[in-house]
Structures are given as structure tokens and as C-alpha cells.
mmCIF file of C-alpha atoms in Angstrom:
data_model
loop_
_atom_site.group_PDB
_atom_site.id
_atom_site.type_symbol
_atom_site.label_atom_id
_atom_site.label_comp_id
_atom_site.label_asym_id
_atom_site.label_seq_id
_atom_site.Cartn_x
_atom_site.Cartn_y
_atom_site.Cartn_z
ATOM 1 C CA MET A 1 163.956 -84.093 -115.416
ATOM 2 C CA ARG A 2 164.056 -84.007 -119.199
ATOM 3 C CA ILE A 3 162.114 -85.439 -122.115
ATOM 4 C CA GLY A 4 164.515 -85.782 -124.995
ATOM 5 C CA THR A 5 166.280 -82.420 -125.044
ATOM 6 C CA ILE A 6 163.457 -80.630 -123.192
ATOM 7 C CA GLU A 7 164.748 -79.614 -119.783
ATOM 8 C CA LEU A 8 161.920 -79.400 -117.229
ATOM 9 C CA GLY A 9 163.733 -78.942 -113.937
ATOM 10 C CA ALA A 10 163.146 -80.745 -110.671
ATOM 11 C CA ARG A 11 159.663 -81.993 -109.761
ATOM 12 C CA PRO A 12 157.822 -80.446 -112.718
ATOM 13 C CA LEU A 13 154.039 -80.239 -112.887
ATOM 14 C CA PHE A 14 152.086 -81.076 -116.042
ATOM 15 C CA LEU A 15 148.550 -80.203 -117.123
ATOM 16 C CA ALA A 16 146.732 -83.362 -118.182
ATOM 17 C CA PRO A 17 145.074 -83.717 -121.580
ATOM 18 C CA MET A 18 141.369 -83.408 -120.692
ATOM 19 C CA GLU A 19 138.555 -83.409 -123.215
ATOM 20 C CA ASP A 20 136.590 -80.136 -123.218
ATOM 21 C CA VAL A 21 139.043 -78.632 -120.717
ATOM 22 C CA SER A 22 142.643 -78.514 -121.982
ATOM 23 C CA ASP A 23 142.106 -76.110 -124.863
ATOM 24 C CA PRO A 24 144.481 -73.233 -125.731
ATOM 25 C CA PRO A 25 142.805 -70.614 -123.474
ATOM 26 C CA PHE A 26 142.983 -72.846 -120.413
ATOM 27 C CA ARG A 27 146.460 -74.120 -121.220
ATOM 28 C CA LEU A 28 147.744 -70.540 -121.443
ATOM 29 C CA LEU A 29 146.253 -69.718 -118.037
ATOM 30 C CA CYS A 30 147.766 -72.831 -116.460
ATOM 31 C CA LYS A 31 151.115 -71.984 -117.995
ATOM 32 C CA ARG A 32 150.955 -68.511 -116.447
ATOM 33 C CA TYR A 33 150.343 -70.018 -113.012
ATOM 34 C CA GLY A 34 153.217 -72.464 -113.140
ATOM 35 C CA ALA A 35 152.454 -75.500 -115.312
ATOM 36 C CA ASP A 36 155.785 -76.724 -116.652
ATOM 37 C CA MET A 37 154.268 -78.625 -119.559
ATOM 38 C CA VAL A 38 150.772 -78.803 -121.037
ATOM 39 C CA PHE A 39 148.957 -81.189 -123.372
ATOM 40 C CA THR A 40 146.145 -80.752 -125.848
ATOM 41 C CA GLU A 41 142.822 -82.513 -125.630
ATOM 42 C CA PHE A 42 143.115 -85.923 -127.247
ATOM 43 C CA ILE A 43 142.695 -85.896 -131.016
ATOM 44 C CA SER A 44 141.194 -88.670 -133.116
ATOM 45 C CA SER A 45 143.600 -90.038 -135.718
ATOM 46 C CA GLY A 46 140.698 -90.850 -137.982
ATOM 47 C CA GLY A 47 139.299 -87.369 -137.499
ATOM 48 C CA LEU A 48 142.587 -85.816 -138.583
ATOM 49 C CA LEU A 49 142.791 -87.928 -141.718
ATOM 50 C CA HIS A 50 139.225 -87.012 -142.632
ATOM 51 C CA GLU A 51 139.912 -83.347 -141.825
ATOM 52 C CA SER A 52 137.205 -83.184 -139.185
ATOM 53 C CA GLU A 53 136.806 -79.558 -138.109
ATOM 54 C CA ASP A 54 136.852 -80.535 -134.445
ATOM 55 C CA ALA A 55 140.012 -82.626 -134.766
ATOM 56 C CA VAL A 56 141.886 -80.069 -136.853
ATOM 57 C CA LYS A 57 140.941 -77.232 -134.490
ATOM 58 C CA LYS A 58 142.533 -79.110 -131.596
ATOM 59 C CA LEU A 59 145.888 -78.881 -133.373
ATOM 60 C CA ASP A 60 146.090 -75.186 -132.453
ATOM 61 C CA ILE A 61 149.107 -74.601 -130.243
ATOM 62 C CA TYR A 62 150.888 -71.361 -129.363
ATOM 63 C CA ASP A 63 154.518 -70.574 -128.710
ATOM 64 C CA GLU A 64 153.544 -68.954 -125.391
ATOM 65 C CA GLU A 65 152.445 -72.314 -123.956
ATOM 66 C CA ARG A 66 155.564 -74.324 -124.795
ATOM 67 C CA PRO A 67 156.612 -76.934 -124.019
ATOM 68 C CA VAL A 68 153.355 -78.417 -125.277
ATOM 69 C CA GLY A 69 152.420 -81.918 -126.358
ATOM 70 C CA ILE A 70 149.761 -82.884 -128.888
ATOM 71 C CA GLN A 71 147.985 -86.096 -127.924
ATOM 72 C CA ILE A 72 146.488 -88.493 -130.468
ATOM 73 C CA PHE A 73 144.509 -91.711 -130.190
ATOM 74 C CA GLY A 74 143.341 -94.404 -132.546
ATOM 75 C CA GLY A 75 143.125 -98.135 -133.103
ATOM 76 C CA GLU A 76 143.950 -98.369 -136.811
ATOM 77 C CA LEU A 77 147.683 -98.667 -137.419
ATOM 78 C CA GLU A 78 147.900 -96.741 -140.687
ATOM 79 C CA GLN A 79 145.570 -94.020 -139.445
ATOM 80 C CA VAL A 80 147.699 -93.520 -136.343
ATOM 81 C CA ARG A 81 150.873 -93.471 -138.439
ATOM 82 C CA GLU A 82 149.538 -90.841 -140.841
ATOM 83 C CA ALA A 83 148.021 -88.783 -138.020
ATOM 84 C CA ALA A 84 151.445 -88.733 -136.365
ATOM 85 C CA ARG A 85 152.942 -87.362 -139.596
ATOM 86 C CA ILE A 86 150.376 -84.552 -139.606
ATOM 87 C CA VAL A 87 150.986 -83.728 -135.948
ATOM 88 C CA ASP A 88 154.732 -83.818 -136.443
ATOM 89 C CA ARG A 89 154.466 -81.112 -139.128
ATOM 90 C CA ILE A 90 152.551 -78.854 -136.729
ATOM 91 C CA GLY A 91 155.617 -78.712 -134.494
ATOM 92 C CA PRO A 92 154.671 -79.655 -130.921
ATOM 93 C CA ASP A 93 157.440 -80.312 -128.450
ATOM 94 C CA VAL A 94 156.276 -83.925 -128.037
ATOM 95 C CA ILE A 95 153.736 -86.259 -129.600
ATOM 96 C CA ASP A 96 151.778 -88.114 -126.936
ATOM 97 C CA ILE A 97 149.843 -91.343 -127.567
ATOM 98 C CA ASN A 98 146.677 -91.926 -125.562
ATOM 99 C CA PHE A 99 146.504 -95.519 -124.358
ATOM 100 C CA GLY A 100 144.414 -94.648 -121.319
ATOM 101 C CA CYS A 101 141.029 -93.158 -122.251
ATOM 102 C CA PRO A 102 138.408 -95.481 -120.686
ATOM 103 C CA VAL A 103 135.205 -94.331 -122.422
ATOM 104 C CA ARG A 104 133.244 -96.956 -124.329
ATOM 105 C CA LYS A 105 133.169 -95.257 -127.735
ATOM 106 C CA VAL A 106 136.981 -95.155 -127.716
ATOM 107 C CA VAL A 107 137.854 -98.561 -126.252
ATOM 108 C CA CYS A 108 135.385 -100.406 -128.495
ATOM 109 C CA LYS A 109 137.681 -99.482 -131.408
ATOM 110 C CA ASP A 110 140.776 -100.797 -129.590
ATOM 111 C CA ALA A 111 141.897 -97.225 -129.016
ATOM 112 C CA GLY A 112 142.698 -95.507 -125.742
ATOM 113 C CA ALA A 113 142.639 -98.021 -122.890
ATOM 114 C CA GLY A 114 141.154 -100.594 -125.254
ATOM 115 C CA VAL A 115 144.630 -101.463 -126.491
ATOM 116 C CA LEU A 116 145.573 -102.654 -122.987
ATOM 117 C CA ARG A 117 143.890 -105.926 -124.002
ATOM 118 C CA ASP A 118 146.380 -106.380 -126.857
ATOM 119 C CA LEU A 119 149.966 -105.465 -126.025
ATOM 120 C CA LYS A 120 151.245 -106.569 -129.432
ATOM 121 C CA LYS A 121 148.994 -103.958 -130.982
ATOM 122 C CA MET A 122 150.162 -101.382 -128.462
ATOM 123 C CA ARG A 123 153.742 -102.073 -129.499
ATOM 124 C CA ALA A 124 152.896 -101.806 -133.202
ATOM 125 C CA LEU A 125 151.037 -98.513 -132.779
ATOM 126 C CA THR A 126 153.850 -97.062 -130.693
ATOM 127 C CA GLU A 127 156.565 -98.129 -133.098
ATOM 128 C CA ALA A 128 154.630 -96.593 -136.002
ATOM 129 C CA VAL A 129 154.504 -93.199 -134.283
ATOM 130 C CA VAL A 130 158.153 -93.330 -133.197
ATOM 131 C CA GLU A 131 159.154 -94.243 -136.740
ATOM 132 C CA VAL A 132 157.611 -91.146 -138.356
ATOM 133 C CA ALA A 133 158.150 -88.611 -135.572
ATOM 134 C CA THR A 134 161.021 -86.142 -135.619
ATOM 135 C CA ARG A 135 160.411 -85.138 -132.007
ATOM 136 C CA PRO A 136 160.031 -87.082 -128.730
ATOM 137 C CA VAL A 137 157.137 -89.537 -128.452
ATOM 138 C CA THR A 138 155.500 -90.073 -125.073
ATOM 139 C CA VAL A 139 152.662 -92.311 -123.870
ATOM 140 C CA LYS A 140 149.872 -91.938 -121.344
ATOM 141 C CA THR A 141 148.251 -95.155 -120.153
ATOM 142 C CA ARG A 142 146.675 -96.955 -117.192
ATOM 143 C CA LEU A 143 147.708 -99.840 -114.962
ATOM 144 C CA GLY A 144 145.832 -102.384 -117.060
ATOM 145 C CA TRP A 145 142.395 -103.334 -118.307
ATOM 146 C CA ASP A 146 141.232 -104.663 -114.919
ATOM 147 C CA ASP A 147 142.656 -106.064 -111.698
ATOM 148 C CA ARG A 148 143.358 -109.421 -113.341
ATOM 149 C CA SER A 149 145.443 -107.911 -116.125
ATOM 150 C CA ILE A 150 147.699 -105.302 -114.521
ATOM 151 C CA ARG A 151 150.832 -105.520 -116.681
ATOM 152 C CA ILE A 152 152.115 -101.981 -116.349
ATOM 153 C CA LEU A 153 155.658 -103.096 -115.432
ATOM 154 C CA GLU A 154 155.873 -105.164 -118.604
ATOM 155 C CA VAL A 155 154.250 -102.343 -120.608
ATOM 156 C CA ALA A 156 156.763 -99.801 -119.324
ATOM 157 C CA ARG A 157 159.739 -101.924 -120.397
ATOM 158 C CA MET A 158 158.141 -102.563 -123.781
ATOM 159 C CA LEU A 159 157.470 -98.874 -124.416
ATOM 160 C CA GLU A 160 161.004 -97.962 -123.419
ATOM 161 C CA ASP A 161 162.275 -100.521 -125.953
ATOM 162 C CA CYS A 162 160.012 -98.945 -128.609
ATOM 163 C CA GLY A 163 161.737 -95.587 -128.168
ATOM 164 C CA VAL A 164 159.172 -93.771 -126.035
ATOM 165 C CA GLN A 165 160.910 -90.990 -124.110
ATOM 166 C CA ALA A 166 158.512 -90.570 -121.173
ATOM 167 C CA LEU A 167 155.601 -92.522 -119.714
ATOM 168 C CA THR A 168 152.608 -91.103 -117.864
ATOM 169 C CA VAL A 169 150.583 -93.578 -115.820
ATOM 170 C CA HIS A 170 147.112 -92.925 -114.473
ATOM 171 C CA ALA A 171 147.256 -95.264 -111.502
ATOM 172 C CA ARG A 172 143.856 -96.856 -112.091
ATOM 173 C CA THR A 173 142.697 -99.689 -114.334
ATOM 174 C CA ARG A 174 140.249 -99.154 -117.150
ATOM 175 C CA ALA A 175 137.641 -101.039 -115.115
ATOM 176 C CA GLN A 176 137.969 -98.457 -112.342
ATOM 177 C CA MET A 177 137.264 -95.617 -114.767
ATOM 178 C CA TYR A 178 137.628 -92.601 -112.411
ATOM 179 C CA LYS A 179 136.247 -94.332 -109.307
ATOM 180 C CA GLY A 180 137.998 -95.555 -106.201
ATOM 181 C CA SER A 181 141.483 -94.504 -105.231
ATOM 182 C CA ALA A 182 144.463 -94.274 -107.543
ATOM 183 C CA ARG A 183 146.977 -96.978 -106.625
ATOM 184 C CA TRP A 184 150.179 -95.072 -106.195
ATOM 185 C CA GLU A 185 152.089 -98.169 -105.089
ATOM 186 C CA TRP A 186 152.334 -99.120 -108.770
ATOM 187 C CA LEU A 187 153.993 -95.809 -109.540
ATOM 188 C CA ARG A 188 156.598 -96.589 -106.898
ATOM 189 C CA ARG A 189 157.128 -100.052 -108.376
ATOM 190 C CA LEU A 190 157.616 -98.494 -111.808
ATOM 191 C CA LYS A 191 160.337 -96.236 -110.463
ATOM 192 C CA GLU A 192 162.002 -99.201 -108.811
ATOM 193 C CA LEU A 193 162.445 -100.827 -112.247
ATOM 194 C CA GLY A 194 165.289 -98.412 -112.947
ATOM 195 C CA LEU A 195 164.064 -97.427 -116.399
ATOM 196 C CA SER A 196 165.952 -94.828 -118.399
ATOM 197 C CA ILE A 197 162.790 -92.840 -119.194
ATOM 198 C CA PRO A 198 160.940 -90.496 -116.820
ATOM 199 C CA ILE A 199 157.782 -91.719 -115.097
ATOM 200 C CA ILE A 200 154.994 -89.164 -114.700
ATOM 201 C CA GLY A 201 152.390 -89.890 -112.056
ATOM 202 C CA ASN A 202 148.696 -89.175 -112.550
ATOM 203 C CA GLY A 203 145.596 -89.869 -110.505
ATOM 204 C CA ASP A 204 144.253 -88.185 -107.347
ATOM 205 C CA ALA A 205 146.873 -85.409 -107.361
ATOM 206 C CA THR A 206 144.073 -82.918 -106.814
ATOM 207 C CA THR A 207 145.518 -80.613 -104.147
ATOM 208 C CA PRO A 208 148.968 -79.179 -103.370
ATOM 209 C CA GLU A 209 149.228 -81.566 -100.428
ATOM 210 C CA LYS A 210 148.506 -84.590 -102.613
ATOM 211 C CA VAL A 211 150.939 -83.438 -105.285
ATOM 212 C CA LYS A 212 153.706 -83.299 -102.704
ATOM 213 C CA GLN A 213 152.619 -86.635 -101.270
ATOM 214 C CA MET A 214 152.760 -88.315 -104.695
ATOM 215 C CA PHE A 215 156.305 -87.128 -105.263
ATOM 216 C CA GLU A 216 157.428 -88.292 -101.818
ATOM 217 C CA GLU A 217 155.632 -91.657 -101.730
ATOM 218 C CA THR A 218 156.338 -92.800 -105.286
ATOM 219 C CA GLY A 219 159.506 -91.037 -106.438
ATOM 220 C CA VAL A 220 157.954 -90.133 -109.800
ATOM 221 C CA ASP A 221 159.844 -87.658 -111.940
ATOM 222 C CA ALA A 222 156.817 -85.406 -112.539
ATOM 223 C CA VAL A 223 153.178 -85.159 -111.538
ATOM 224 C CA MET A 224 150.368 -84.631 -114.015
ATOM 225 C CA ILE A 225 147.365 -82.728 -112.655
ATOM 226 C CA GLY A 226 143.938 -83.294 -114.161
ATOM 227 C CA ARG A 227 140.708 -82.716 -112.259
ATOM 228 C CA GLY A 228 142.451 -80.617 -109.636
ATOM 229 C CA ALA A 229 143.147 -77.941 -112.242
ATOM 230 C CA ILE A 230 139.583 -77.591 -113.532
ATOM 231 C CA GLY A 231 138.471 -74.103 -112.551
ATOM 232 C CA ASN A 232 141.700 -73.847 -110.585
ATOM 233 C CA PRO A 233 144.750 -72.927 -112.689
ATOM 234 C CA TRP A 234 146.298 -71.632 -109.444
ATOM 235 C CA ILE A 235 146.971 -75.219 -108.300
ATOM 236 C CA PHE A 236 150.328 -75.243 -110.117
ATOM 237 C CA ARG A 237 151.528 -72.110 -108.318
ATOM 238 C CA ASP A 238 150.158 -73.298 -104.983
ATOM 239 C CA ALA A 239 151.636 -76.797 -105.266
ATOM 240 C CA LYS A 240 155.092 -75.431 -106.044
ATOM 241 C CA LEU A 241 154.970 -73.044 -103.112
ATOM 242 C CA TYR A 242 153.777 -75.813 -100.816
ATOM 243 C CA MET A 243 156.582 -78.134 -101.910
ATOM 244 C CA GLU A 244 159.140 -75.380 -101.317
ATOM 245 C CA THR A 245 157.882 -73.992 -98.005
ATOM 246 C CA GLY A 246 155.339 -76.424 -96.565
ATOM 247 C CA GLU A 247 152.855 -73.567 -96.444
ATOM 248 C CA LEU A 248 149.707 -73.037 -98.470
ATOM 249 C CA PRO A 249 149.053 -69.568 -99.894
ATOM 250 C CA PRO A 250 145.631 -68.022 -99.292
ATOM 251 C CA PRO A 251 143.075 -69.050 -101.916
ATOM 252 C CA PRO A 252 142.388 -66.627 -104.756
ATOM 253 C CA SER A 253 140.029 -63.854 -103.763
ATOM 254 C CA TRP A 254 136.668 -63.353 -105.398
ATOM 255 C CA GLU A 255 138.081 -60.438 -107.372
ATOM 256 C CA GLU A 256 141.006 -62.496 -108.680
ATOM 257 C CA ARG A 257 138.670 -65.301 -109.714
ATOM 258 C CA VAL A 258 136.466 -62.847 -111.590
ATOM 259 C CA ARG A 259 139.482 -61.400 -113.389
ATOM 260 C CA VAL A 260 140.717 -64.831 -114.481
ATOM 261 C CA VAL A 261 137.257 -66.027 -115.527
ATOM 262 C CA ALA A 262 136.787 -62.850 -117.559
ATOM 263 C CA GLU A 263 140.107 -63.409 -119.295
ATOM 264 C CA HIS A 264 139.320 -67.080 -119.856
ATOM 265 C CA LEU A 265 136.051 -66.016 -121.494
ATOM 266 C CA GLU A 266 137.819 -63.440 -123.646
ATOM 267 C CA LEU A 267 140.369 -65.979 -124.863
ATOM 268 C CA LYS A 268 137.642 -68.555 -125.526
ATOM 269 C CA CYS A 269 135.752 -66.069 -127.675
ATOM 270 C CA GLN A 270 138.889 -65.145 -129.600
ATOM 271 C CA TRP A 271 139.647 -68.804 -130.270
ATOM 272 C CA LEU A 272 136.155 -70.068 -131.087
ATOM 273 C CA GLY A 273 134.148 -66.979 -131.919
ATOM 274 C CA GLU A 274 131.850 -65.230 -129.468
ATOM 275 C CA ARG A 275 128.785 -67.462 -129.575
ATOM 276 C CA LYS A 276 130.625 -70.775 -129.279
ATOM 277 C CA GLY A 277 133.080 -69.327 -126.778
ATOM 278 C CA VAL A 278 130.275 -68.176 -124.486
ATOM 279 C CA LEU A 279 128.504 -71.527 -124.729
ATOM 280 C CA GLU A 280 131.621 -73.595 -124.064
ATOM 281 C CA MET A 281 132.622 -71.399 -121.145
ATOM 282 C CA ARG A 282 129.459 -72.433 -119.290
ATOM 283 C CA ARG A 283 130.997 -75.711 -118.170
ATOM 284 C CA MET A 284 133.847 -73.838 -116.462
ATOM 285 C CA TYR A 285 131.911 -71.643 -114.017
ATOM 286 C CA GLY A 286 131.121 -74.357 -111.477
ATOM 287 C CA GLY A 287 134.793 -75.108 -110.885
ATOM 288 C CA TYR A 288 135.896 -71.501 -110.653
ATOM 289 C CA PHE A 289 133.343 -70.452 -108.036
ATOM 290 C CA LYS A 290 132.913 -73.689 -106.103
ATOM 291 C CA GLY A 291 132.634 -73.114 -102.371
ATOM 292 C CA PHE A 292 131.685 -69.442 -102.536
ATOM 293 C CA PRO A 293 128.325 -68.265 -101.161
ATOM 294 C CA GLY A 294 125.938 -67.734 -104.020
ATOM 295 C CA ALA A 295 127.978 -69.838 -106.469
ATOM 296 C CA SER A 296 124.941 -71.819 -107.560
ATOM 297 C CA ARG A 297 122.918 -68.657 -108.083
ATOM 298 C CA LEU A 298 125.740 -67.081 -110.113
ATOM 299 C CA ARG A 299 126.041 -70.143 -112.309
ATOM 300 C CA GLN A 300 122.303 -70.092 -112.989
ATOM 301 C CA LEU A 301 122.500 -66.468 -114.065
ATOM 302 C CA LEU A 302 125.490 -67.045 -116.326
ATOM 303 C CA MET A 303 124.015 -70.121 -117.994
ATOM 304 C CA HIS A 304 121.269 -68.041 -119.591
ATOM 305 C CA LYS A 305 123.516 -65.398 -121.147
ATOM 306 C CA GLU A 306 124.499 -65.689 -124.797
ATOM 307 C CA THR A 307 126.868 -62.779 -125.372
ATOM 308 C CA LYS A 308 130.218 -61.910 -123.852
ATOM 309 C CA ALA A 309 128.957 -58.510 -122.713
ATOM 310 C CA GLU A 310 126.021 -60.065 -120.862
ATOM 311 C CA VAL A 311 128.260 -62.564 -119.091
ATOM 312 C CA LEU A 312 130.734 -59.873 -118.073
ATOM 313 C CA GLU A 313 127.940 -57.657 -116.752
ATOM 314 C CA ILE A 314 126.833 -60.448 -114.424
ATOM 315 C CA LEU A 315 130.363 -61.320 -113.360
ATOM 316 C CA LEU A 316 131.416 -57.784 -112.570
ATOM 317 C CA ASN A 317 128.325 -56.893 -110.596
ATOM 318 C CA PHE A 318 127.577 -60.095 -108.703
ATOM 319 C CA ARG A 319 128.158 -60.056 -104.951
ATOM 320 C CA PRO A 320 128.712 -63.431 -103.287
ATOM 321 C CA ASP A 321 127.697 -62.019 -99.900
ATOM 322 C CA ASP A 322 124.319 -60.925 -101.288
ATOM 323 C CA PRO A 323 123.591 -63.143 -104.292
ATOM 324 C CA GLU A 324 119.995 -62.015 -104.651
ATOM 325 C CA VAL A 325 121.128 -58.491 -105.413
ATOM 326 C CA GLN A 326 122.652 -58.843 -108.830
ATOM 327 C CA VAL A 327 123.609 -55.180 -109.308
ATOM 328 C CA THR A 328 124.024 -52.645 -106.542
ATOM 329 C CA VAL A 329 126.119 -49.857 -108.034
ATOM 330 C CA PRO A 330 126.551 -50.443 -111.796
ATOM 331 C CA ARG A 331 130.125 -51.263 -112.679
ATOM 332 C CA THR A 332 131.742 -51.167 -116.085
ATOM 333 C CA LEU A 333 134.704 -52.948 -117.581
ATOM 334 C CA GLN A 334 136.719 -49.765 -117.362
ATOM 335 C CA ALA A 335 136.057 -49.519 -113.617
ATOM 336 C CA VAL A 336 137.351 -52.992 -112.798
ATOM 337 C CA PRO A 337 140.945 -54.190 -113.294
ATOM 338 C CA VAL A 338 140.005 -57.174 -115.439
ATOM 339 C CA VAL A 339 142.671 -58.311 -117.870
ATOM 340 C CA LEU A 340 140.894 -58.218 -121.210
ATOM 341 C CA THR A 341 143.843 -57.201 -123.338
ATOM 342 C CA ALA A 342 145.105 -60.758 -123.833
ATOM 343 C CA ARG A 343 145.302 -61.755 -127.452
ATOM 344 C CA LEU A 344 145.883 -65.166 -128.925
ATOM 345 C CA PRO A 345 148.698 -64.960 -131.481
ATOM 346 C CA ARG A 346 148.601 -66.900 -134.711
ATOM 347 C CA PRO A 347 148.597 -70.624 -133.821
ATOM 348 C CA THR A 348 151.417 -72.864 -134.912
ATOM 349 C CA ARG A 349 148.924 -74.928 -136.915
ATOM 350 C CA GLN A 350 148.161 -72.005 -139.199
ATOM 351 C CA LYS A 351 151.857 -71.258 -139.642
ATOM 352 C CA ALA A 352 152.542 -74.886 -140.582
ATOM 353 C CA LEU A 353 149.648 -75.090 -143.026
ATOM 354 C CA ALA A 354 150.681 -71.808 -144.619
ATOM 355 C CA ALA A 355 154.225 -73.142 -145.040
ATOM 356 C CA ASP A 356 152.891 -76.331 -146.647
ATOM 357 C CA LYS A 357 150.915 -74.317 -149.194
ATOM 358 C CA ALA A 358 153.901 -72.112 -149.978
#
């Protein structure tokens, strides 16, 4: 499979753009464990034009995570056009347009999945981005607004005509939000259209078994993994092994999870600063330790810590088999093989802005 000139191999796996999840630290971890392509959190076009700190920060991408796509959303044509110019200068491998976000504050502005109610506007927004972009433009969308307005086959042909070079479809309607089952039969019908662009399937591919099943049942060119990767960057490695051998590897041990969580925390603190990094990391612990004895107790302990050192002390000394005993024999960072030497290089955004000023 390829997007433009980007060669991605057979049956590639993508990390979905997820708000508050798909930031540079997590994308780098997913890349290490086998993600073939990753996407940023979605970025408001209006926020970029107004130089919102949150929106601009999301432009940070790193050469180590390539190929990487920056995803934008918006309902105002000129804002989307100018935001695409900004993103294009940053230098992602693709620019992705979000036509699928179902949340009210987005759709009420005819952005995200809101544009599914107005296909003429969808075409205009897409053509504006394709016009200014010097790299491939891709789209992520849903089946339709609701069951009475599923027009994804028509949408796919229209987007191909606009010059989009790949289409990701979350196989639910906006009305479904994230409930019910994803309707993979529509992904199969999309492939049967014989389009010239790749179709990337998304929705309910939450385990290695389901990833393999989506490929086999629908014939999609790639699978995009969202919720299944939260707290589980290993899913990319495991899914690839399962597709190759039919066997599942053993789940990551407690020690491996601790090492990865410690590195995730370190990278978060480098990217955001220690205080914000520690606070934002709190939402990740539940996914990483789900299913282990004492996971709830560990999460409670970690939620009250405000420095990196305090969090690491808990992590390195906690015993899932005896969660009430927080520290038996004191352990230090030096005594545990935790990878804390990772360093985020200078992001592409800073390089691009520095070049603009020069």
C-alpha cells in the first residue's frame, strides 16, 4: 500500500488521531512497537490562525515518528485553507482532514462529522486543502450523519475526484457516536467500488484478532487502531505477529509495563514540562495496568503525586501481588532497568518556524 509516494508495505497498521492520547510521546512509543503510520491529535483551524498555544503545540512532530500525518478540522472555508498552508510548512508526510469527530462542540460549527450534512461544503473544504498542499491530503470520516443518510460510497467517489490520496472510514454514523458495533460491511462495499485510492478501516479493531478479522472480512488496505492502543502500544507488534503466525505473544510483563510507563512519563515531562507532564500522564495509567491485581490501588496512589520523582518511586516499588505494601525493599532508578535516557529531539515545528524567521 502507498499514499502518494509513501510506501507502507502490505497490511500496514496506523495509530488513530485521538484527542489527549496521540501526542508525540505516545506516537513515538507506538512507532517503536510497530505502527506504520501515526497521526497527531486533531487541530483546530481557527486555533492555528489565532495562534492558540494548544493548537500550535500540537504541530510538534519528530523525524523519528515518520511517516506522520497532521490532522486539522474546521467549518470555515478560509480558515481551513490558511490552516492547511501553515501545516504544509511544518512538513508532515500527509495532511489529514477530520470529517468524523462526533462531539457537539465540533459538529455545531459544521466541522468534523457535522459536514456530513452538507456534502457540497465537504467538497469545497477538501478542494481548498488539496489546492494549497504540497504533500498528500487524506480524509478521515464516518459512514454518514445517521442511518437515514449513509452516503459513504458517494462521499468516497467525490473525495477521490477532489484529489484525496487515501480515505479512512470509521464504520459508524455520527448518531452512533462510539456505541454499538462498527459496520464493517460498508468497508467491504467501499473496496468493491474499485477506487484508485487506499481505504483504511477504523472501528472496533481493538485486539490483534479483530485487526486480522477486519483485513480478511473487508479487504481494506490498512487498519487504523484507536482505543485498542490506549495504554497498549504493544498492540501493533502483537497484531503483526498474529497476522503472520496465527499465534498471540504473551502479554507484556509487569516489569515491561513499568519500564514503558516510566519512559512515557519521562517523554511527557520533556515535551510539556514536569508539572503538566505529570498531570496529563494521569489519564494513561488505567489503560496500562488494566487487569492486573492492585491496578485500582496503584492508580489511586499515582493520582495524588505531583512530581516525576514521586510517581517513579511509586511505580518502581509497587507490587501487584501485594498492593497494600507499597514499598518492601526500597528500589532506586539505578537499580531498575527503566529506559529513562530517551530524549525528544527538536520538533519539526521549531525547525520550520526558525527557517521562516531566517
